[in-house]
Coordinates of C-alpha atoms in Angstrom, one line a residue:
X1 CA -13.0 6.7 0.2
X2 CA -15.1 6.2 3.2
X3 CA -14.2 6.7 6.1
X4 CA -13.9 3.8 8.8
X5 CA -17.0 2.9 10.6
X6 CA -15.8 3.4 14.1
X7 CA -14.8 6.9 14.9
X8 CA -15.7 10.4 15.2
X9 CA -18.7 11.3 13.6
X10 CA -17.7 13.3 9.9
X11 CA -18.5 17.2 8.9
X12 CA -19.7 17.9 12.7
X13 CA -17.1 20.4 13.2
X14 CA -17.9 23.7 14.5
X15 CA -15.2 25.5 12.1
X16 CA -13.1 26.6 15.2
X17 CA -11.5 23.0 16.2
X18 CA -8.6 22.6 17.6
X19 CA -5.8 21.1 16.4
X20 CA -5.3 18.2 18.8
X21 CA -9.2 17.2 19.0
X22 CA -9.6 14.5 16.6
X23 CA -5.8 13.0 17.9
X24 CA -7.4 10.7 20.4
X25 CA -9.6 9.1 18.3
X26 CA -7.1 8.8 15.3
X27 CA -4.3 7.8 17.8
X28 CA -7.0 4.7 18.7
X29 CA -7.5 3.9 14.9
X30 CA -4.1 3.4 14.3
X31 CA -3.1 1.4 17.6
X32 CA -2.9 -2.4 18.6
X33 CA -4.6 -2.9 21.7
X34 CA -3.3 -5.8 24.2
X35 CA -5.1 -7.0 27.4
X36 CA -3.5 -7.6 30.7
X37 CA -4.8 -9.7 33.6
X38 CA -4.1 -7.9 36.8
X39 CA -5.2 -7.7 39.9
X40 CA -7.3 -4.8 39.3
X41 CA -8.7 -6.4 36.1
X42 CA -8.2 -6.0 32.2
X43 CA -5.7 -2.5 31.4
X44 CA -5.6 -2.1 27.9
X45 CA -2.5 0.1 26.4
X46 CA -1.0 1.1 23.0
X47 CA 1.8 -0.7 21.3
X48 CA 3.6 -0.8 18.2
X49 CA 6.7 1.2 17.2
X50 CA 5.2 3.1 14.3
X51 CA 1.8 4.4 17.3
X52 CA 4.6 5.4 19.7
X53 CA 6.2 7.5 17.2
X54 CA 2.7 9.0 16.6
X55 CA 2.0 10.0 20.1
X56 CA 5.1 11.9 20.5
X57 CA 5.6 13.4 17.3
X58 CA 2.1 14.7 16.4
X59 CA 1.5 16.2 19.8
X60 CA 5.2 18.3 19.4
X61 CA 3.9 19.3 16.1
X62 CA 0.5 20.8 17.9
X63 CA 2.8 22.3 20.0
X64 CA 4.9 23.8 18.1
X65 CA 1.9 25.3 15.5
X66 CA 0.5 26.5 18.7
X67 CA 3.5 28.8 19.4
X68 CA 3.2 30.1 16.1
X69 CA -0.5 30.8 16.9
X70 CA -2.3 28.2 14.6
X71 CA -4.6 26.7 16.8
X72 CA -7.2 25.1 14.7
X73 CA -7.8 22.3 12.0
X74 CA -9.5 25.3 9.9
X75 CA -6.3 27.6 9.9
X76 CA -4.0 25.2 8.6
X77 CA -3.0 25.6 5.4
X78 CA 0.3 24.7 2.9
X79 CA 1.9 27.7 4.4
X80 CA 1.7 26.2 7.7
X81 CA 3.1 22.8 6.5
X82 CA 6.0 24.8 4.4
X83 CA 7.1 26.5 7.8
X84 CA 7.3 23.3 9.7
X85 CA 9.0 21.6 6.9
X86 CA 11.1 24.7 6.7
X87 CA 11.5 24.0 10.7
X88 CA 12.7 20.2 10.3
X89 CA 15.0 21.5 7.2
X90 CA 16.6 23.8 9.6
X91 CA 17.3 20.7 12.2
X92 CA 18.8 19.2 9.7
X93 CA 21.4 21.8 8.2
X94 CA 22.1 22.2 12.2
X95 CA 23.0 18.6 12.8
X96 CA 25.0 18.5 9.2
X97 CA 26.7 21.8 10.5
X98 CA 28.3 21.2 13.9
X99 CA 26.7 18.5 15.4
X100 CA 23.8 20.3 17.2
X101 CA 21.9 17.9 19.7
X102 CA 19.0 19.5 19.0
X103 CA 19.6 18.5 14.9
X104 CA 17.9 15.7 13.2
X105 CA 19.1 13.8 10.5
X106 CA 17.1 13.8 6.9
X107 CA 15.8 10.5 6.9
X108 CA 14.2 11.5 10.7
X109 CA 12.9 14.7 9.3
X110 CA 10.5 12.4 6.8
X111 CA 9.4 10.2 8.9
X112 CA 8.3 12.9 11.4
X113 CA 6.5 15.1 8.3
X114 CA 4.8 11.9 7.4
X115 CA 3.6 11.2 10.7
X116 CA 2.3 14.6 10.8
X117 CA 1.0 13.8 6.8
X118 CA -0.9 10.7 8.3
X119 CA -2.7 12.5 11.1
X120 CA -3.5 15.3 8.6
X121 CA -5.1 12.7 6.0
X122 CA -7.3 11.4 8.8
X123 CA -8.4 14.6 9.4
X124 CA -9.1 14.9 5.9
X125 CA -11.1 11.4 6.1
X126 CA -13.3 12.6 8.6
X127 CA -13.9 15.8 7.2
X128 CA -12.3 18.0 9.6
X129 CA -10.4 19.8 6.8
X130 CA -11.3 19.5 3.0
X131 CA -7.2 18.7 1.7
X132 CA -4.3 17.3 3.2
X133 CA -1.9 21.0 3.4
X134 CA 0.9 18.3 4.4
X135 CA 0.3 16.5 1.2
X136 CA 1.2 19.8 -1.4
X137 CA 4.3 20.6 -3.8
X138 CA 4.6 24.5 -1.9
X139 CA 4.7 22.4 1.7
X140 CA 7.2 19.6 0.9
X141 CA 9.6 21.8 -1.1
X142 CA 10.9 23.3 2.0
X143 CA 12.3 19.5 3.6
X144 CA 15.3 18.8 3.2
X145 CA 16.5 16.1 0.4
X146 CA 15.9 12.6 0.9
X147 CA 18.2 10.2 1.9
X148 CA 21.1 9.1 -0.3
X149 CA 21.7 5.6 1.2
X150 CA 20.9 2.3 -1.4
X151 CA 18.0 1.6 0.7
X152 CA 16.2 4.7 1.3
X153 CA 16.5 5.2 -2.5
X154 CA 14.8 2.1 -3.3
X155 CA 10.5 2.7 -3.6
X156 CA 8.3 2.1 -0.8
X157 CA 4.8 2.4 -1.3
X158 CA 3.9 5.2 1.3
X159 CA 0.7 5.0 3.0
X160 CA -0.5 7.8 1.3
X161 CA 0.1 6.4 -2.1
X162 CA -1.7 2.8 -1.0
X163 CA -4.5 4.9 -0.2
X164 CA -4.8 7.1 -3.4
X165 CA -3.9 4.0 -6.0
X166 CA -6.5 2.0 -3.5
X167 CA -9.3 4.8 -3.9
X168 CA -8.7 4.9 -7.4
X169 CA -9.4 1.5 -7.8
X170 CA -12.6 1.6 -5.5
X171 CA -14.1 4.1 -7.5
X172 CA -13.3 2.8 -11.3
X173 CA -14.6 -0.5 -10.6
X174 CA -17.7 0.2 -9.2
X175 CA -18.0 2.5 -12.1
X176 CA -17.3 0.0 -14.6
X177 CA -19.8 -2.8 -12.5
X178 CA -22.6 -0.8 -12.3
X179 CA -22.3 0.1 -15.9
X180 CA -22.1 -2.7 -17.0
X181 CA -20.8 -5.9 -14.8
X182 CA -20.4 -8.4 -18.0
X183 CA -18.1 -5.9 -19.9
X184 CA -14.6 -6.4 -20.9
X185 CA -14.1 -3.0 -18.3
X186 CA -15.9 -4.0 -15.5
X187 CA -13.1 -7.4 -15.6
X188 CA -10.6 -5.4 -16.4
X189 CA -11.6 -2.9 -13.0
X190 CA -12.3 -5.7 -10.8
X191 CA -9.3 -7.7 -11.4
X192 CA -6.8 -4.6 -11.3
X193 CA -8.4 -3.4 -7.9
X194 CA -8.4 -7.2 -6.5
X195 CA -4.3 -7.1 -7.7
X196 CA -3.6 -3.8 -6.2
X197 CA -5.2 -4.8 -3.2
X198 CA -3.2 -8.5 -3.0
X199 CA 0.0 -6.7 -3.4
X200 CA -0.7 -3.8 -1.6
X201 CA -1.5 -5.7 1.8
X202 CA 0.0 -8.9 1.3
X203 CA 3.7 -8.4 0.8
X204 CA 3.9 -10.7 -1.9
X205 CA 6.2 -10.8 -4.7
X206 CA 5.0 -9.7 -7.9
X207 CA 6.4 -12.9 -9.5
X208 CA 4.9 -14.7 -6.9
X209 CA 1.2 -14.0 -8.1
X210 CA 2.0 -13.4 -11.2
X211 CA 3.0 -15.6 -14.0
X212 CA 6.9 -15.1 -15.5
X213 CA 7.6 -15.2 -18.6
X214 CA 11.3 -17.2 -18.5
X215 CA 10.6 -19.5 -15.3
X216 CA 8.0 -22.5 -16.5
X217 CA 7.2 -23.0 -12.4
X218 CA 5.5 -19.7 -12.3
X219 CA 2.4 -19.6 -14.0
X220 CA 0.4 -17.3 -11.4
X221 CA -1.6 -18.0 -8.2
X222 CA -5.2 -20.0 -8.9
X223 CA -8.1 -19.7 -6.8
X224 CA -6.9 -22.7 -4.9
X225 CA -4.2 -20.8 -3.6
X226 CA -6.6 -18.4 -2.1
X227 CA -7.9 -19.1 1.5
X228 CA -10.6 -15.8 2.4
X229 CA -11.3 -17.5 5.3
X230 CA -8.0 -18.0 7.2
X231 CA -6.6 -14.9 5.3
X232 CA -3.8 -16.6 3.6
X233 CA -1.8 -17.3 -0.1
X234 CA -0.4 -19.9 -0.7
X235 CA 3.0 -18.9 -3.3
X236 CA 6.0 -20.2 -4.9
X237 CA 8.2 -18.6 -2.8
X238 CA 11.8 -17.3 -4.2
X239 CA 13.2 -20.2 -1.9
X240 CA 11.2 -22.4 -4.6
X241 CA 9.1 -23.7 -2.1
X242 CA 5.7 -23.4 -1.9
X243 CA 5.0 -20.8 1.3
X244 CA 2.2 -19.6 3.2
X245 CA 1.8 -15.7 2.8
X246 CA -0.9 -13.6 5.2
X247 CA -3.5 -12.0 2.9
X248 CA -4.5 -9.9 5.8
X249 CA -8.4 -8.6 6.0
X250 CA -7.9 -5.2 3.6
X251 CA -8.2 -7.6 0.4
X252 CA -10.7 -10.0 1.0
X253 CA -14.0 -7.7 -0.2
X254 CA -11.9 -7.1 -3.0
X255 CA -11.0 -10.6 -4.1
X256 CA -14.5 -12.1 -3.0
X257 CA -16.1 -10.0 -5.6
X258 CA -14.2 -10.4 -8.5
X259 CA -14.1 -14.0 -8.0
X260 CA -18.0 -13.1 -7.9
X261 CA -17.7 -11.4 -11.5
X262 CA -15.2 -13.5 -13.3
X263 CA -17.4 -17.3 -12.1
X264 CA -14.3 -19.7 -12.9
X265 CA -15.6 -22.8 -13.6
X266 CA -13.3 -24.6 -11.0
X267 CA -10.2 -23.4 -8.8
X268 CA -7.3 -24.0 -11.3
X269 CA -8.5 -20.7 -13.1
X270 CA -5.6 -18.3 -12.0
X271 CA -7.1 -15.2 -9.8
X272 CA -5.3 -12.6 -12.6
X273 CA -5.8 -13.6 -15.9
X274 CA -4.7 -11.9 -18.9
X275 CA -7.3 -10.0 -20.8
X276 CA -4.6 -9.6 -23.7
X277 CA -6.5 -10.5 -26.6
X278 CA -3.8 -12.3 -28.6
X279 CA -2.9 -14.0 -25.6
X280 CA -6.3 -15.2 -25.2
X281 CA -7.2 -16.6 -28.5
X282 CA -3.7 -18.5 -28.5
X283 CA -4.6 -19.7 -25.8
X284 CA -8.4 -20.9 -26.9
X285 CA -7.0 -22.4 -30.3
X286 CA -4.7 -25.0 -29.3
X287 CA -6.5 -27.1 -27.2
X288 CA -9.8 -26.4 -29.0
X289 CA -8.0 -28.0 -32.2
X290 CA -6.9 -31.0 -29.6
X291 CA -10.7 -31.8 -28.6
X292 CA -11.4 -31.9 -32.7
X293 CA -13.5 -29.1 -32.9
X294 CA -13.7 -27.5 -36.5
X295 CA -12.3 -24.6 -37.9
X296 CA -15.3 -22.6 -38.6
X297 CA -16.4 -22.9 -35.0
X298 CA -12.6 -22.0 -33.3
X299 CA -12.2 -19.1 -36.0
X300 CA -15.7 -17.8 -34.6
X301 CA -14.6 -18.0 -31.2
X302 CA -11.5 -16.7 -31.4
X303 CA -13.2 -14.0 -33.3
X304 CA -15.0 -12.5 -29.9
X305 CA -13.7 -9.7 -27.8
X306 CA -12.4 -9.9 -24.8
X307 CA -15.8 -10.5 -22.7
X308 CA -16.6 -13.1 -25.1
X309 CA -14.0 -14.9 -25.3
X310 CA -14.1 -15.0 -21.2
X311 CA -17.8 -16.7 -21.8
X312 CA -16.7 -19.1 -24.0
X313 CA -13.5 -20.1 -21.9
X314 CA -16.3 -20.7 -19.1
X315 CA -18.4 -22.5 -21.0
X316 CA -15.6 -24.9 -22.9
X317 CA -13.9 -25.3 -19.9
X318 CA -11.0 -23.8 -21.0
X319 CA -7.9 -22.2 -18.9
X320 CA -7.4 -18.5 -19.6
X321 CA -3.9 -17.6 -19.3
X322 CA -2.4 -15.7 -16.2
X323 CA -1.3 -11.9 -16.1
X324 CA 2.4 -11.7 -16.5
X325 CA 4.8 -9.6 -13.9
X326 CA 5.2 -7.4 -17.4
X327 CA 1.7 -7.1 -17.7
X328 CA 1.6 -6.2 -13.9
X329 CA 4.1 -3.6 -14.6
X330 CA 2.3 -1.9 -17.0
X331 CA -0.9 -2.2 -15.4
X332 CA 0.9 -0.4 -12.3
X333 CA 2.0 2.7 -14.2
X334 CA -1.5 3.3 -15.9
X335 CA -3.7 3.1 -12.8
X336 CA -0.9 5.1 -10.9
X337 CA -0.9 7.9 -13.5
X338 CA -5.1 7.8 -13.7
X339 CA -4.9 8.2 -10.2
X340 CA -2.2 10.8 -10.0
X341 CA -0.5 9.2 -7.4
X342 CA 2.3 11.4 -6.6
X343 CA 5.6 9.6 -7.4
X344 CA 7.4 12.4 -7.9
X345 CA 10.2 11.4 -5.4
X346 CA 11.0 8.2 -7.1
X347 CA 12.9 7.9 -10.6
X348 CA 10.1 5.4 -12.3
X349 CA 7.3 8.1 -11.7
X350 CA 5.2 5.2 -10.9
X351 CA 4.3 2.5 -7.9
X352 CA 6.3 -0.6 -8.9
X353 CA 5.3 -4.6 -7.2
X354 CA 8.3 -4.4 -5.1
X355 CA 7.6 -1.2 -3.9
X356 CA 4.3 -2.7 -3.0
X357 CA 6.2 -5.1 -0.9
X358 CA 9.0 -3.2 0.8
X359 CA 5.8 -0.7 1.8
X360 CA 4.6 -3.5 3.2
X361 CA 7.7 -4.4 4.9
X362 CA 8.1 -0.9 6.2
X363 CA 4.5 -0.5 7.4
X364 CA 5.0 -4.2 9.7
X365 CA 8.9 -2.6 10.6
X366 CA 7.0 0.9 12.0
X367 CA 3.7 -1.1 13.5
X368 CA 5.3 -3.8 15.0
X369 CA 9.4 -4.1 14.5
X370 CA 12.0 -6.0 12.7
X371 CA 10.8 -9.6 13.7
X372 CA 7.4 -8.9 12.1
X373 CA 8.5 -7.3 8.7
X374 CA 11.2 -10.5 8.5
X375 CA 8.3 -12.7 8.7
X376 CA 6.0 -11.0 6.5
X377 CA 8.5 -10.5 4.1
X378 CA 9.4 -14.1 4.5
X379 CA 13.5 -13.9 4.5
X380 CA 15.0 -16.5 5.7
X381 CA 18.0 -14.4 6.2
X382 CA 17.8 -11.5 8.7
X383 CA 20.5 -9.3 6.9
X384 CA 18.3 -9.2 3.9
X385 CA 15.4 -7.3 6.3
X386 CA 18.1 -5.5 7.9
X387 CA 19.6 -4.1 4.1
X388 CA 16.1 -3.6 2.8
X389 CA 15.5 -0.9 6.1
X390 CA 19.2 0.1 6.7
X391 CA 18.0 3.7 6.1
X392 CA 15.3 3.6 9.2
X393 CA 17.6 1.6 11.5
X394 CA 20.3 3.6 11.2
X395 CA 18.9 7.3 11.5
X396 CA 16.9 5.6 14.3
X397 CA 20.4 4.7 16.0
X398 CA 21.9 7.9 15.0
X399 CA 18.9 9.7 17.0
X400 CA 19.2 7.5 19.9
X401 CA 23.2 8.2 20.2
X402 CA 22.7 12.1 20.1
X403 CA 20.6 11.6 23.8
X404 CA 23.2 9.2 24.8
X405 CA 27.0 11.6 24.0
X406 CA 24.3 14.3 25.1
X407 CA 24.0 13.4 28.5
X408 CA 27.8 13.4 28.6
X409 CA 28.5 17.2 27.8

């Protein structure tokens, strides 16, 4: 994946960096900027709960490889990352032991090795350090188990993950294009990178985009549901109503050129069809034989692979069927084992819609706080935000109340 077009300049590293050097920059990637008027003029400052964690964990974690006399990007290594696991582990059994101030609970030691994991993959972006040593088996053996609570057992796409199923997708699709760009794999690659993207930025429910089999109402989103320009879906929304979701920017390349490749004839075409051939031909023959076209010709149609069959829905002005949420499933598990996106942590061994959506969630809860992720998520009842994220809320509350009884002793 390419790195982003406005930072530090890639592979111009003098292979004795230190560790902290590139934090400014990637600390300015990550934050929101706001303007104030005062007196003095425009003062622009950081916000966002998920940047503020950044600045202070990332810079205690320089600090503490420094005293351990890692100083550079280049020394790092999964050693280094298995010690500071080992480190937050060791916070942990404290706290669990007798209460130690100084202790951590599990759920704080994650977040605080995936900040660290974040910095560490931007690094890796911009060329700093070949791998991620944060993102290893040896490194993350030493933390301590996960959280046991309903929520923080339930999947959540991790940044990390978004990024390697995204990168995946990048890369077989423009693969499959430049191969060939009328082939039944280059609209198999472009529609599969322009779902992954819709769900992996949007928040949507998979049922939402996708068509389900046992409710008639859902038949899948159609291109007239799809607004580029003002970034938004328009969804059937588990309420039953029809809801307005933000696409956000991240899919809009994506979407743009597969609706480039697959040239519906008009906007009832849904944005994921099926490429199922059986599907397909069903769905050619019935209202073929309705227009009074003859057997020899519909048996020669329905005869054609996928690609053709595509063609000759275009040029018959036919409807294609929609991808199912099954079909989305299954999709989900073979691009996430092709691109060996490590699920180990979760029982399904693969990235799931929902956990698409609560990643979602979490990544608006982090950035920007619980009002944000309700919207996104679009509950119209608070308590089903605060369940989803019970696991983040309250380890954050636990950490706040050790400083608070603290200051008492």
């Amino acid at each position: 994946m390419a790195p982003p077009a406005d930072g530090p300049q890639p592979g111009e590293t003098s292979g004795n960096t230190p560790l902290d050097e590139p934090l400014p920059d990637f600390l300015d990637a990550k934050a929101k900027t706001i303007e104030e008027a005062d007196s003095d003029g425009n003062t622009t400052q950081r916000s966002g709960n998920y940047v503020q964690a950044l600045e202070r964990v990332v810079p205690d974690w320089v600090e503490w490889m420094d005293s351990r006399g890692v100083t550079t990007l280049e020394e790092l290594d999964s050693r280094n990352l298995a010690r500071y696991a080992g480190h937050l582990a060791r916070r942990v059994n404290a706290r669990r032991a007798n209460g130690d101030t100084e202790g951590i609970t599990a759920a704080t030691a994650w977040n605080y090795y995936s900040l660290v994991s974040a910095y560490l993959h931007y690094c890796q972006q911009w060329e700093y350090i070949a791998e991620n040593p944060a993102d290893t088996d040896r490194a993350k053996d030493e933390m301590p188990d996960r959280p046991t609570t309903d929520s923080g057992q339930q999947q959540f796409w991790s940044q990390q993950q978004r990024e390697t199923i995204v990168s995946h997708v990048d890369e077989r699709a423009h693969e499959a294009i430049d191969a060939d760009p009328q082939s039944q794999e280059a609209l198999t690659a472009a529609r599969d990178r322009a779902l992954v993207y819709v769900i992996g930025f949007s928040g949507v429910r998979g049922a939402e985009v996708l068509a389900a089999n046992l409710d008639d109402r859902r038949t899948g989103i159609t291109w007239a549901d799809v607004d580029t320009d003002q970034e938004v879906l328009t969804v059937l929304g588990k309420s039953q109503k029809i809801e307005k979701a933000p696409l956000t920017d991240r899919p809009v390349g994506a979407l743009t050129r597969w609706q480039t490749l697959l040239d519906p004839p008009d906007d009832t075409w849904p944005v994921f069809p099926s490429f199922h051939l059986a599907s397909l031909r069903d769905a050619a023959r019935s209202p073929l034989r309705d227009r009074g076209v003859d057997h020899e010709t519909i048996d020669e149609i329905t005869s054609l692979g996928t690609a053709g069959l595509v063609e000759a829905f275009r040029e018959r002005e036919l409807t294609p069927p929609a991808l199912t949420t099954e079909g989305g499933r299954y999709t989900l598990k073979k691009l996430s084992q092709a691109a060996a996106v490590d699920c180990s942590d979760d029982s399904k061994g693969y990235l799931t819609l929902h956990g698409a959506r609560r990643g979602v969630g979490e990544a608006y809860y982090d950035e920007a706080g619980f009002s944000d992720a309700q919207r996104v998520l679009r509950h119209e009842d608070p308590s089903t935000t605060s369940k989803m994220y019970a696991h983040k809320e309250a380890s954050e509350l636990s950490d706040v109340g050790s400083d608070i009884f603290s200051s008492e002793e």
